[in-house]
């Protein structure tokens, strides 16, 4: 039996575009004499549609497209994913389903059992066994994180999924050592925050990988159940390459799927904006980006030269707009209120916010989408100005710790110096008062990131982290900062999700004495 | 049997304070010879604690406080709500429980069955019957929206809850016509967005209300099961009074529970900021508020006089900081980029954002919390500047449609003119370009709000709303605006929730062609 695997990138609610992709792959599979073609979870409507699943016309359109795809499926069987209504006549409930089509007829439906908490808002889970006989084979079908049934005589399992990319997590969570060949098919692509990795694969009955599709790219492969395959021995891409490729795809799809063309951002000479610009140049092209250099009286000279160096290396248009005169004018307007009170956080934030309004003015005037440049370490401890540093349509590094921002910078420079080396080597600084360094206010990033990772990603308690060897004071300070600035995170723009625990999935009450 | 009802206001994670309130009420109930005292759902830890429920020490502290309360319960029975661990030794799972304490011993536990989607992230639901015999009575106990068991011989039902206030919704959703007396006990109070209404009550076996505690206030009543009560005939507070009282309590508790003292906001002379200031003056006192008047070259003269009039009526300190010089300086700095391009949205937004940074500068300098003044109609269709109008720590009207903002203004003026009548009568305007009116860009608010209510609150489709008699074009435009500005709502500050469908509970994908 020849089974085609279609690894594709879909857009939420763009039924015409998604259906065209599906049709093309069906056509190709027929030409290659495949018996069956498998598409990912939620391929017809795109993923994840959130509350659109509660709109009747969204599901109705999905059903219409499903029927149209069925009519193109003569001479081949198709397995694909989409939401479907349950049979319960009293209540409108949805399943997250895999549909099996034979010769133009929808013959079978298999529904997801293990739903994530997000999915339980929209779907009910099923308890039916997902095994069927076809062409003398007993086949198990499962959706997402479901495992194949434990049943005698199964000769093949097919898993359709929309697998989120998770940096630093075991990449093969759902790869069970089954005693039969198993086909994993996942969609890939960015949908604002949500990023699917692709990387569809086939494992043999010994649990060895025999077919592998790429990460973050379109793919089409045929698996022949009658053939014997050699296990794949090539090494996987490095962690940092995957993270890099994930962020580039996330940005590229954000622009493409939204029909956005051009971007802007503030280039400070620091490492965060340098990495964001480099990634954006890869994603949408240097010619589509216009950056602003927004020096203040506290900016050091290397801030300008480092930022200019990067812009020139990438061939990106840049303008220098000093903020001093607006800053001075603002303080002058406020002087009847501020009188002779000493320089404080108010003046620091004012500078960051003036940068924010200039960037938004350029964004509004020329239609350039503002890219946010905050990283996860800063977002975690609130080291950034609300309505200033937090501005943007999409955050590129909001789910990437500072230490990984450094790793990304080195990866970007792997072949030649794109990001000026001084940007990577100099100590991080917000440059909002004379000689300011991040390390004046925060633990060094190496320590900070390790503590944050244990607390945020691994859910460890304060005591447990101290027992791992970190200073009690540093751990307490970090966790206290993290809790105190939840109000800032509540107003941040969406960040491309690349970790096991993006902040968008946490919920800390704003008022809590605990 | 004498049953005391304790209607109280708790703070999330403030175990000491919550326990003290509970102890005091137990003491009072004992003095009044009550057999049993009933406290609301989640009274020990406060509600809703979100991810704190996933912290072991949060649950452990709850258990310690529960034991301490038990030791104070000699000579009386206590029924109260808190999270508890399930018995499953393999997995740590929580119930949302009601605990029955007799003479210092925890004798029974009743767990919530019908969990909201939010709760299913933290709790599992129970299927056990929640009926027990005590002092020759068969008593049904239920939590939240659970209904009493259908079982013969029940002589009393007790419901403990944390009931969210919902403007314009039937106030008695959970009031079933039981064939036995039923006691409803709810906590009240604001917890950032979440607002509980109190309004505990007792119904007799004929479904008539016989005891009623106030909305939004502390209350303590004794219900004697052996006594016959006359049904209550007094009329309920008006819808608009309840909405007003809800918002005042929400603001008051936001400040008290956060230990915040003072507030600021931008007073434009328009109705939204006028209503927010009036509510804030009631909640935290005029003397704790300092407002800014931030006129631009497009502000009309009545904007200043109306704003000044209100500030004087309330006795609130105000400063006038014209934004023209900062605006001019900003445009001058941007002129190498903007050149001679015509005035556009960029310049309109720039003015709103300059106001935003001045308000935040005052907030940062003096520690005044910035109150957001956007209303739900604007938030729905994106009629407001991101990082300008959307700034603030808490949104007072973000869940209140514009037509209800007018109703609130008239209610605030019920006894005397607090809000200048011109503010209520003049056509709403953002005053960001000459002679601008909201009605240039939007349908009139009466129509807009009705369409929004049908779409957002009632979940009606575009076609269904058109069939109700609204113009096809207006409905299509409204819904298209609503979908298009989800990106702004994602960055709004938390709003006090007073409707059946606050935007914080909706999730529309940012990229969707549907």
PDB file of C-alpha atoms in Angstrom, chain B residues 76-226:
ATOM      1  CA  UNK B  76     -21.279  25.441  65.987  1.00  0.00           C
ATOM      2  CA  UNK B  77     -21.200  23.836  62.566  1.00  0.00           C
ATOM      3  CA  UNK B  78     -19.520  25.607  59.668  1.00  0.00           C
ATOM      4  CA  UNK B  79     -20.009  25.169  55.938  1.00  0.00           C
ATOM      5  CA  UNK B  80     -17.438  26.956  53.768  1.00  0.00           C
ATOM      6  CA  UNK B  81     -15.743  26.780  50.390  1.00  0.00           C
ATOM      7  CA  UNK B  82     -12.117  26.168  49.410  1.00  0.00           C
ATOM      8  CA  UNK B  83     -10.053  24.106  46.980  1.00  0.00           C
ATOM      9  CA  UNK B  84      -9.066  20.640  48.232  1.00  0.00           C
ATOM     10  CA  UNK B  85      -6.985  17.792  46.832  1.00  0.00           C
ATOM     11  CA  UNK B  86      -8.752  14.756  45.442  1.00  0.00           C
ATOM     12  CA  UNK B  87      -7.877  11.359  46.928  1.00  0.00           C
ATOM     13  CA  UNK B  88      -6.265  10.119  43.729  1.00  0.00           C
ATOM     14  CA  UNK B  89      -2.724   9.271  44.843  1.00  0.00           C
ATOM     15  CA  UNK B  90      -1.335   9.089  41.333  1.00  0.00           C
ATOM     16  CA  UNK B  91      -2.212  12.570  40.224  1.00  0.00           C
ATOM     17  CA  UNK B  92      -2.518  15.880  42.003  1.00  0.00           C
ATOM     18  CA  UNK B  93      -5.976  17.081  41.202  1.00  0.00           C
ATOM     19  CA  UNK B  94      -8.162  19.645  42.873  1.00  0.00           C
ATOM     20  CA  UNK B  95     -11.826  19.871  43.722  1.00  0.00           C
ATOM     21  CA  UNK B  96     -13.721  23.099  44.260  1.00  0.00           C
ATOM     22  CA  UNK B  97     -15.247  22.025  47.566  1.00  0.00           C
ATOM     23  CA  UNK B  98     -17.685  22.910  50.291  1.00  0.00           C
ATOM     24  CA  UNK B  99     -16.413  21.664  53.665  1.00  0.00           C
ATOM     25  CA  UNK B 100     -18.682  20.838  56.586  1.00  0.00           C
ATOM     26  CA  UNK B 101     -17.135  21.248  60.032  1.00  0.00           C
ATOM     27  CA  UNK B 102     -18.802  19.975  63.199  1.00  0.00           C
ATOM     28  CA  UNK B 103     -17.340  20.758  66.600  1.00  0.00           C
ATOM     29  CA  UNK B 104     -13.892  21.316  65.242  1.00  0.00           C
ATOM     30  CA  UNK B 105     -13.834  18.269  62.983  1.00  0.00           C
ATOM     31  CA  UNK B 106     -13.991  18.283  59.169  1.00  0.00           C
ATOM     32  CA  UNK B 107     -16.716  15.693  58.688  1.00  0.00           C
ATOM     33  CA  UNK B 108     -17.897  16.093  55.132  1.00  0.00           C
ATOM     34  CA  UNK B 109     -16.829  17.377  51.752  1.00  0.00           C
ATOM     35  CA  UNK B 110     -19.090  18.251  48.807  1.00  0.00           C
ATOM     36  CA  UNK B 111     -17.438  18.970  45.454  1.00  0.00           C
ATOM     37  CA  UNK B 112     -18.535  21.125  42.566  1.00  0.00           C
ATOM     38  CA  UNK B 113     -19.907  19.256  39.539  1.00  0.00           C
ATOM     39  CA  UNK B 114     -20.573  21.892  36.873  1.00  0.00           C
ATOM     40  CA  UNK B 115     -17.266  23.606  36.274  1.00  0.00           C
ATOM     41  CA  UNK B 116     -16.852  26.606  33.989  1.00  0.00           C
ATOM     42  CA  UNK B 117     -14.270  26.277  31.216  1.00  0.00           C
ATOM     43  CA  UNK B 118     -11.911  28.457  33.226  1.00  0.00           C
ATOM     44  CA  UNK B 119     -12.281  26.167  36.240  1.00  0.00           C
ATOM     45  CA  UNK B 120     -11.544  23.001  34.249  1.00  0.00           C
ATOM     46  CA  UNK B 121      -7.971  24.241  33.883  1.00  0.00           C
ATOM     47  CA  UNK B 122      -7.567  23.726  37.630  1.00  0.00           C
ATOM     48  CA  UNK B 123     -10.356  21.533  38.998  1.00  0.00           C
ATOM     49  CA  UNK B 124     -11.890  18.153  38.252  1.00  0.00           C
ATOM     50  CA  UNK B 125     -15.615  17.736  38.680  1.00  0.00           C
ATOM     51  CA  UNK B 126     -17.230  15.265  41.009  1.00  0.00           C
ATOM     52  CA  UNK B 127     -20.193  12.960  40.440  1.00  0.00           C
ATOM     53  CA  UNK B 128     -20.965  12.008  44.064  1.00  0.00           C
ATOM     54  CA  UNK B 129     -24.387  12.905  45.450  1.00  0.00           C
ATOM     55  CA  UNK B 130     -24.166  15.998  47.621  1.00  0.00           C
ATOM     56  CA  UNK B 131     -26.839  15.162  50.194  1.00  0.00           C
ATOM     57  CA  UNK B 132     -26.378  14.434  53.868  1.00  0.00           C
ATOM     58  CA  UNK B 133     -28.431  14.013  57.030  1.00  0.00           C
ATOM     59  CA  UNK B 134     -27.836  16.342  59.906  1.00  0.00           C
ATOM     60  CA  UNK B 135     -30.008  17.013  62.965  1.00  0.00           C
ATOM     61  CA  UNK B 136     -32.890  15.030  61.421  1.00  0.00           C
ATOM     62  CA  UNK B 137     -32.809  17.038  58.221  1.00  0.00           C
ATOM     63  CA  UNK B 138     -31.766  15.865  54.784  1.00  0.00           C
ATOM     64  CA  UNK B 139     -29.695  18.713  53.385  1.00  0.00           C
ATOM     65  CA  UNK B 140     -28.442  19.152  49.812  1.00  0.00           C
ATOM     66  CA  UNK B 141     -25.220  21.174  49.413  1.00  0.00           C
ATOM     67  CA  UNK B 142     -24.099  22.597  46.112  1.00  0.00           C
ATOM     68  CA  UNK B 143     -21.343  24.873  44.862  1.00  0.00           C
ATOM     69  CA  UNK B 144     -21.654  27.588  42.207  1.00  0.00           C
ATOM     70  CA  UNK B 145     -24.063  26.707  39.412  1.00  0.00           C
ATOM     71  CA  UNK B 146     -24.734  23.192  40.689  1.00  0.00           C
ATOM     72  CA  UNK B 147     -28.375  22.323  41.334  1.00  0.00           C
ATOM     73  CA  UNK B 148     -29.550  20.358  44.389  1.00  0.00           C
ATOM     74  CA  UNK B 149     -29.997  16.606  43.861  1.00  0.00           C
ATOM     75  CA  UNK B 150     -33.373  15.335  42.759  1.00  0.00           C
ATOM     76  CA  UNK B 151     -34.048  13.085  45.706  1.00  0.00           C
ATOM     77  CA  UNK B 152     -37.000  12.457  47.990  1.00  0.00           C
ATOM     78  CA  UNK B 153     -37.061  13.824  51.485  1.00  0.00           C
ATOM     79  CA  UNK B 154     -34.726  16.781  51.058  1.00  0.00           C
ATOM     80  CA  UNK B 155     -35.798  19.454  53.511  1.00  0.00           C
ATOM     81  CA  UNK B 156     -33.212  22.149  52.777  1.00  0.00           C
ATOM     82  CA  UNK B 157     -30.673  23.084  50.110  1.00  0.00           C
ATOM     83  CA  UNK B 158     -27.606  25.278  50.621  1.00  0.00           C
ATOM     84  CA  UNK B 159     -25.761  26.801  47.699  1.00  0.00           C
ATOM     85  CA  UNK B 160     -22.397  28.472  48.202  1.00  0.00           C
ATOM     86  CA  UNK B 161     -21.142  30.621  45.346  1.00  0.00           C
ATOM     87  CA  UNK B 162     -18.977  33.474  44.093  1.00  0.00           C
ATOM     88  CA  UNK B 163     -21.546  35.016  41.811  1.00  0.00           C
ATOM     89  CA  UNK B 164     -20.289  37.334  39.069  1.00  0.00           C
ATOM     90  CA  UNK B 165     -22.278  40.509  38.522  1.00  0.00           C
ATOM     91  CA  UNK B 166     -23.818  40.626  35.079  1.00  0.00           C
ATOM     92  CA  UNK B 167     -25.573  43.785  34.002  1.00  0.00           C
ATOM     93  CA  UNK B 168     -28.836  43.168  32.130  1.00  0.00           C
ATOM     94  CA  UNK B 169     -28.804  39.450  32.768  1.00  0.00           C
ATOM     95  CA  UNK B 170     -31.522  37.716  34.700  1.00  0.00           C
ATOM     96  CA  UNK B 171     -30.228  38.118  38.251  1.00  0.00           C
ATOM     97  CA  UNK B 172     -31.477  34.751  39.428  1.00  0.00           C
ATOM     98  CA  UNK B 173     -30.112  32.202  36.977  1.00  0.00           C
ATOM     99  CA  UNK B 174     -29.494  29.609  39.606  1.00  0.00           C
ATOM    100  CA  UNK B 175     -32.750  30.155  41.490  1.00  0.00           C
ATOM    101  CA  UNK B 176     -34.587  26.915  40.800  1.00  0.00           C
ATOM    102  CA  UNK B 177     -38.128  26.432  42.037  1.00  0.00           C
ATOM    103  CA  UNK B 178     -37.224  23.792  44.541  1.00  0.00           C
ATOM    104  CA  UNK B 179     -39.863  22.119  46.692  1.00  0.00           C
ATOM    105  CA  UNK B 180     -37.812  22.901  49.802  1.00  0.00           C
ATOM    106  CA  UNK B 181     -36.248  26.023  51.257  1.00  0.00           C
ATOM    107  CA  UNK B 182     -32.992  27.018  49.585  1.00  0.00           C
ATOM    108  CA  UNK B 183     -30.206  29.223  50.932  1.00  0.00           C
ATOM    109  CA  UNK B 184     -27.895  31.009  48.486  1.00  0.00           C
ATOM    110  CA  UNK B 185     -24.673  32.467  49.888  1.00  0.00           C
ATOM    111  CA  UNK B 186     -22.351  34.446  47.615  1.00  0.00           C
ATOM    112  CA  UNK B 187     -19.231  36.461  48.266  1.00  0.00           C
ATOM    113  CA  UNK B 188     -19.061  40.023  46.982  1.00  0.00           C
ATOM    114  CA  UNK B 189     -16.174  42.268  45.976  1.00  0.00           C
ATOM    115  CA  UNK B 190     -13.876  43.285  43.151  1.00  0.00           C
ATOM    116  CA  UNK B 191     -10.706  41.416  42.220  1.00  0.00           C
ATOM    117  CA  UNK B 192      -9.315  43.460  39.302  1.00  0.00           C
ATOM    118  CA  UNK B 193     -11.643  42.363  36.450  1.00  0.00           C
ATOM    119  CA  UNK B 194     -13.676  39.838  38.395  1.00  0.00           C
ATOM    120  CA  UNK B 195     -16.566  41.312  40.359  1.00  0.00           C
ATOM    121  CA  UNK B 196     -18.855  39.340  42.678  1.00  0.00           C
ATOM    122  CA  UNK B 197     -22.254  40.726  43.595  1.00  0.00           C
ATOM    123  CA  UNK B 198     -23.178  39.263  46.962  1.00  0.00           C
ATOM    124  CA  UNK B 199     -26.985  39.432  47.114  1.00  0.00           C
ATOM    125  CA  UNK B 200     -27.263  36.233  49.137  1.00  0.00           C
ATOM    126  CA  UNK B 201     -30.836  35.109  49.724  1.00  0.00           C
ATOM    127  CA  UNK B 202     -33.222  32.506  51.095  1.00  0.00           C
ATOM    128  CA  UNK B 203     -36.220  31.126  49.196  1.00  0.00           C
ATOM    129  CA  UNK B 204     -39.064  29.199  50.824  1.00  0.00           C
ATOM    130  CA  UNK B 205     -40.492  25.893  49.585  1.00  0.00           C
ATOM    131  CA  UNK B 206     -42.871  27.812  47.315  1.00  0.00           C
ATOM    132  CA  UNK B 207     -39.955  29.546  45.563  1.00  0.00           C
ATOM    133  CA  UNK B 208     -40.684  32.908  47.202  1.00  0.00           C
ATOM    134  CA  UNK B 209     -37.803  35.071  48.403  1.00  0.00           C
ATOM    135  CA  UNK B 210     -37.966  35.441  52.175  1.00  0.00           C
ATOM    136  CA  UNK B 211     -34.505  36.774  53.100  1.00  0.00           C
ATOM    137  CA  UNK B 212     -32.290  38.997  51.002  1.00  0.00           C
ATOM    138  CA  UNK B 213     -28.847  40.454  51.670  1.00  0.00           C
ATOM    139  CA  UNK B 214     -27.642  43.573  49.860  1.00  0.00           C
ATOM    140  CA  UNK B 215     -25.694  43.791  46.634  1.00  0.00           C
ATOM    141  CA  UNK B 216     -22.013  44.770  46.918  1.00  0.00           C
ATOM    142  CA  UNK B 217     -21.973  45.030  50.724  1.00  0.00           C
ATOM    143  CA  UNK B 218     -21.055  43.005  53.772  1.00  0.00           C
ATOM    144  CA  UNK B 219     -24.045  41.170  55.242  1.00  0.00           C
ATOM    145  CA  UNK B 220     -24.962  38.808  58.070  1.00  0.00           C
ATOM    146  CA  UNK B 221     -28.386  37.252  58.580  1.00  0.00           C
ATOM    147  CA  UNK B 222     -29.882  34.383  60.552  1.00  0.00           C
ATOM    148  CA  UNK B 223     -32.399  32.088  58.881  1.00  0.00           C
ATOM    149  CA  UNK B 224     -34.483  30.043  61.311  1.00  0.00           C
ATOM    150  CA  UNK B 225     -35.892  26.940  59.617  1.00  0.00           C
ATOM    151  CA  UNK B 226     -38.647  26.688  62.236  1.00  0.00           C
TER     152      UNK B 226
END
